[in-house]
Short mmCIF file of C-alpha atoms in Angstrom, two decimals:
data_model
loop_
_atom_site.label_atom_id
_atom_site.label_comp_id
_atom_site.label_asym_id
_atom_site.label_seq_id
_atom_site.Cartn_x
_atom_site.Cartn_y
_atom_site.Cartn_z
CA MET A 1 0.00 0.00 0.00
CA ALA A 2 0.98 3.64 -0.24
CA SER A 3 3.66 4.73 2.17
CA SER A 4 2.62 7.09 4.92
CA GLY A 5 2.04 10.62 3.66
CA SER A 6 2.16 9.72 -0.05
CA ASP A 7 -0.65 9.70 -2.57
CA PRO A 8 -1.62 6.17 -3.62
CA VAL A 9 -0.77 5.02 -7.13
CA ILE A 10 -3.83 3.86 -9.06
CA GLY A 11 -3.33 1.66 -12.10
CA ILE A 12 -5.91 2.05 -14.88
CA SER A 13 -6.26 -0.50 -17.65
CA THR A 14 -6.23 0.95 -21.16
CA TYR A 15 -7.47 0.30 -24.66
CA SER A 16 -5.26 -0.89 -27.51
CA GLU A 17 -6.87 0.62 -30.61
CA ARG A 18 -6.10 2.44 -33.81
CA ALA A 19 -6.40 6.17 -33.14
CA ALA A 20 -5.82 9.51 -34.84
CA TRP A 21 -4.32 12.70 -33.39
CA GLY A 22 -2.43 15.54 -34.99
CA VAL A 23 -0.87 14.19 -38.19
CA TRP A 24 -0.87 10.60 -36.90
CA ASP A 25 -3.21 7.66 -37.50
CA THR A 26 -1.73 4.58 -35.89
CA GLU A 27 -2.11 1.88 -33.23
CA ALA A 28 -2.15 3.32 -29.73
CA ALA A 29 -2.55 2.45 -26.07
CA LEU A 30 -5.15 4.96 -24.98
CA LEU A 31 -7.77 5.87 -22.39
CA PRO A 32 -10.46 8.54 -22.11
CA ARG A 33 -8.91 11.33 -20.05
CA THR A 34 -11.88 11.46 -17.69
CA TYR A 35 -10.58 8.35 -15.88
CA VAL A 36 -7.27 10.08 -15.23
CA ASP A 37 -8.96 13.31 -14.14
CA CYS A 38 -11.18 11.47 -11.68
CA VAL A 39 -8.23 9.66 -10.09
CA VAL A 40 -6.24 12.88 -9.80
CA LYS A 41 -9.16 14.86 -8.34
CA ALA A 42 -9.78 12.03 -5.87
CA GLY A 43 -6.20 12.32 -4.62
CA GLY A 44 -4.53 9.44 -6.44
CA VAL A 45 -1.62 9.21 -8.88
CA PRO A 46 -2.80 7.58 -12.14
CA VAL A 47 -0.63 5.09 -14.00
CA LEU A 48 -1.82 3.63 -17.30
CA LEU A 49 -1.54 -0.13 -17.76
CA PRO A 50 -1.58 -1.13 -21.45
CA PRO A 51 -2.84 -4.57 -22.53
CA VAL A 52 0.41 -5.67 -24.13
CA GLY A 53 3.21 -8.01 -23.15
CA GLU A 54 3.11 -10.46 -20.27
CA GLY A 55 4.21 -8.41 -17.26
CA HIS A 56 0.75 -7.67 -15.92
CA GLN A 57 1.31 -9.19 -12.49
CA ARG A 58 4.51 -7.16 -12.08
CA ALA A 59 2.67 -4.01 -13.16
CA VAL A 60 -0.07 -4.57 -10.60
CA ALA A 61 2.57 -5.21 -7.94
CA ALA A 62 3.68 -1.59 -8.42
CA VAL A 63 0.29 0.05 -7.78
CA ASP A 64 -1.90 0.54 -4.72
CA GLY A 65 -5.28 0.19 -6.43
CA LEU A 66 -6.71 -0.85 -9.78
CA VAL A 67 -9.38 0.56 -12.09
CA LEU A 68 -10.58 -1.77 -14.84
CA ALA A 69 -11.84 0.64 -17.48
CA GLY A 70 -14.70 0.29 -19.94
CA GLY A 71 -14.34 -0.80 -23.53
CA ALA A 72 -15.12 -3.60 -25.97
CA ASP A 73 -17.02 -6.78 -25.13
CA VAL A 74 -15.40 -9.68 -23.30
CA ASP A 75 -14.73 -12.58 -25.66
CA PRO A 76 -17.54 -15.07 -24.90
CA GLY A 77 -15.06 -17.92 -25.23
CA ASN A 78 -13.91 -16.89 -21.74
CA TYR A 79 -17.22 -18.12 -20.35
CA GLY A 80 -17.87 -21.02 -22.71
CA ALA A 81 -20.21 -19.30 -25.18
CA THR A 82 -20.13 -18.55 -28.89
CA ALA A 83 -20.14 -14.96 -30.10
CA HIS A 84 -23.39 -13.14 -30.82
CA PRO A 85 -23.34 -11.14 -34.10
CA ALA A 86 -23.37 -7.92 -32.04
CA THR A 87 -20.36 -8.93 -29.91
CA VAL A 88 -17.10 -7.09 -30.63
CA SER A 89 -14.21 -8.36 -28.54
CA ARG A 90 -10.52 -7.71 -27.93
CA PRO A 91 -8.94 -11.04 -26.82
CA GLU A 92 -5.54 -9.44 -26.11
CA ARG A 93 -7.17 -7.03 -23.70
CA ASP A 94 -9.20 -9.82 -22.09
CA ALA A 95 -6.06 -11.78 -21.29
CA ALA A 96 -4.28 -8.73 -19.89
CA GLU A 97 -7.15 -7.56 -17.70
CA LEU A 98 -7.94 -11.02 -16.38
CA ALA A 99 -4.28 -11.28 -15.34
CA MET A 100 -4.33 -7.78 -13.78
CA LEU A 101 -7.52 -8.53 -11.87
CA ARG A 102 -6.30 -11.87 -10.54
CA ALA A 103 -3.06 -10.25 -9.41
CA ALA A 104 -5.00 -7.47 -7.66
CA LEU A 105 -7.31 -9.95 -5.91
CA ALA A 106 -4.33 -12.06 -4.83
CA ARG A 107 -2.66 -8.97 -3.33
CA GLY A 108 -5.85 -7.72 -1.73
CA ILE A 109 -5.57 -4.23 -3.24
CA PRO A 110 -8.79 -2.29 -3.94
CA VAL A 111 -10.47 -2.66 -7.32
CA LEU A 112 -13.05 -0.48 -9.08
CA ALA A 113 -14.35 -2.28 -12.18
CA VAL A 114 -16.19 0.00 -14.63
CA CYS A 115 -18.70 -1.23 -17.24
CA ARG A 116 -16.63 -3.75 -19.24
CA GLY A 117 -14.51 -4.02 -16.10
CA MET A 118 -17.51 -5.28 -14.11
CA GLN A 119 -18.09 -7.89 -16.81
CA VAL A 120 -14.42 -8.93 -16.62
CA LEU A 121 -14.82 -9.28 -12.85
CA ASN A 122 -17.89 -11.48 -13.22
CA VAL A 123 -16.29 -13.67 -15.90
CA ALA A 124 -13.00 -13.98 -14.00
CA LEU A 125 -14.83 -15.42 -11.01
CA GLY A 126 -16.90 -17.87 -13.03
CA GLY A 127 -19.96 -15.93 -14.18
CA THR A 128 -21.47 -15.44 -17.64
CA LEU A 129 -22.86 -12.52 -19.65
CA THR A 130 -25.94 -11.67 -21.66
CA GLN A 131 -24.37 -10.74 -24.99
CA HIS A 132 -27.05 -8.42 -26.37
CA LEU A 133 -29.22 -6.85 -23.70
CA PRO A 134 -31.90 -5.37 -26.01
CA GLU A 135 -32.96 -8.92 -26.86
CA ARG A 136 -33.79 -9.45 -23.19
CA THR A 137 -35.18 -6.06 -22.21
CA GLY A 138 -36.79 -5.07 -25.51
CA THR A 139 -35.19 -1.61 -25.40
CA SER A 140 -31.88 0.11 -26.09
CA ASP A 141 -32.14 2.30 -22.98
CA HIS A 142 -28.74 1.21 -21.69
CA GLN A 143 -27.03 2.21 -24.97
CA PRO A 144 -29.36 4.54 -26.86
CA ALA A 145 -27.08 5.21 -29.86
CA PRO A 146 -23.39 5.08 -30.81
CA GLY A 147 -21.53 7.47 -28.54
CA VAL A 148 -24.66 8.41 -26.57
CA TYR A 149 -24.96 7.56 -22.87
CA GLY A 150 -28.27 6.50 -21.40
CA GLY A 151 -29.49 8.02 -18.15
CA THR A 152 -30.25 5.18 -15.74
CA VAL A 153 -31.52 5.25 -12.17
CA VAL A 154 -29.96 2.43 -10.14
CA SER A 155 -31.34 1.12 -6.85
CA LEU A 156 -28.60 0.01 -4.44
CA GLU A 157 -29.01 -2.59 -1.74
CA PRO A 158 -29.22 -1.07 1.76
CA GLY A 159 -26.21 -2.03 3.83
CA SER A 160 -23.99 -2.78 0.83
CA ARG A 161 -20.58 -1.17 0.54
CA ILE A 162 -21.59 0.82 -2.52
CA ALA A 163 -24.82 2.05 -0.90
CA GLY A 164 -22.64 3.30 1.93
CA ILE A 165 -20.81 5.42 -0.64
CA LEU A 166 -23.63 6.56 -2.94
CA GLY A 167 -26.83 6.06 -0.95
CA GLU A 168 -29.65 3.72 -1.89
CA GLU A 169 -30.31 5.27 -5.30
CA THR A 170 -28.09 6.91 -7.89
CA LYS A 171 -28.58 8.34 -11.37
CA CYS A 172 -25.79 7.43 -13.73
CA HIS A 173 -24.47 7.36 -17.29
CA CYS A 174 -24.83 3.94 -18.93
CA TYR A 175 -23.37 2.71 -22.19
CA HIS A 176 -23.56 -1.08 -22.47
CA HIS A 177 -25.32 -3.66 -24.59
CA GLN A 178 -24.11 -6.58 -22.47
CA ALA A 179 -24.74 -7.38 -18.82
CA VAL A 180 -24.40 -10.01 -16.10
CA ASP A 181 -26.31 -13.20 -16.85
CA ALA A 182 -25.21 -15.85 -14.33
CA LEU A 183 -23.61 -14.12 -11.36
CA ALA A 184 -20.20 -15.50 -10.42
CA PRO A 185 -19.96 -17.57 -7.24
CA GLY A 186 -18.86 -15.31 -4.41
CA LEU A 187 -19.97 -12.07 -6.07
CA ARG A 188 -22.98 -10.24 -4.70
CA ALA A 189 -25.41 -8.27 -6.85
CA VAL A 190 -26.11 -4.98 -5.04
CA GLY A 191 -27.52 -2.64 -7.71
CA TRP A 192 -30.27 -2.91 -10.31
CA ALA A 193 -31.81 -0.80 -13.05
CA GLY A 194 -35.59 -0.56 -13.22
CA ASP A 195 -35.71 -3.37 -15.80
CA GLY A 196 -33.87 -5.74 -13.46
CA THR A 197 -30.46 -5.48 -15.13
CA VAL A 198 -27.65 -5.94 -12.59
CA GLU A 199 -25.82 -2.61 -12.43
CA ALA A 200 -23.52 -3.10 -9.44
CA VAL A 201 -21.71 -6.00 -7.78
CA GLU A 202 -19.26 -6.34 -4.94
CA LEU A 203 -17.10 -8.99 -3.35
CA PRO A 204 -18.18 -9.53 0.26
CA GLY A 205 -15.54 -9.27 2.95
CA GLU A 206 -12.90 -6.77 3.95
CA SER A 207 -11.47 -6.19 0.48
CA PHE A 208 -12.75 -3.24 -1.57
CA VAL A 209 -13.83 -4.88 -4.83
CA ILE A 210 -16.72 -3.07 -6.54
CA GLY A 211 -18.06 -3.37 -10.07
CA VAL A 212 -20.44 -0.87 -11.64
CA GLN A 213 -22.06 -1.33 -15.02
CA TRP A 214 -22.27 2.43 -15.55
CA HIS A 215 -19.58 5.04 -16.22
CA PRO A 216 -18.78 7.08 -13.09
CA GLU A 217 -15.84 8.71 -14.88
CA GLN A 218 -18.30 10.64 -17.06
CA ASP A 219 -19.00 13.09 -14.25
CA VAL A 220 -15.72 14.48 -12.92
CA ASN A 221 -17.65 16.36 -10.24
CA GLU A 222 -19.08 13.10 -8.86
CA LEU A 223 -15.99 11.50 -7.38
CA ARG A 224 -17.39 9.40 -4.56
CA LEU A 225 -16.49 6.01 -6.05
CA PHE A 226 -13.01 7.12 -7.09
CA ALA A 227 -12.49 8.82 -3.73
CA ALA A 228 -13.50 5.62 -1.93
CA LEU A 229 -11.04 3.63 -4.04
CA VAL A 230 -8.23 6.10 -3.31
CA ARG A 231 -9.00 6.08 0.44
CA GLU A 232 -8.81 2.29 0.50
CA ALA A 233 -5.58 2.32 -1.53
CA ALA A 234 -4.03 4.79 0.94
CA LYS A 235 -4.53 2.47 3.90
CA GLU A 236 -1.38 0.87 5.24
#
């Protein structure tokens, strides 16, 4: 954990995508800046963890907390399913983030898993996913259009860790077409949208391991989840 008097280092998983900036159009390890801003404003020191190479356990050994960021779908092969036509996966990133998460859980450092990250958490512990949520709910409310967040009200279980941070109801930005199907053994569902979709999970016990299906980084003035992660990471 962070040494006394120092700001905790928070590792954030990143995308590996083709991107354009300035005169360049090339492969890049990248991340929406809002994640970084939220960690900084919450009092942490952000470090980006790209999904390349094999040193993921060593990388996690150098940080005090971990954010699994949003992104593409988890490859359904990781939970014994075949891909739906709407599923778009990044197997290299799956392998990296599963390794990062397992290293973080083994060390007992705090984890905040965001959107795809919550799905990685569920799959890593033995759960499965619904690959195209509109087929189950009959609506696209959780992902209204490309690049457009849905506004979702989530009810949080009284007495849960996350309800202790956010209260028993929170309005949030959602952008997902997949969701938890079978909940992993050991995980606890603690938040639901009005249509019954699981929107928050946590690992019972002393460790801070929270997954949210929404995007808390989209409101840099709403830092309670990031602040809670940083506080836990700062503990000796």
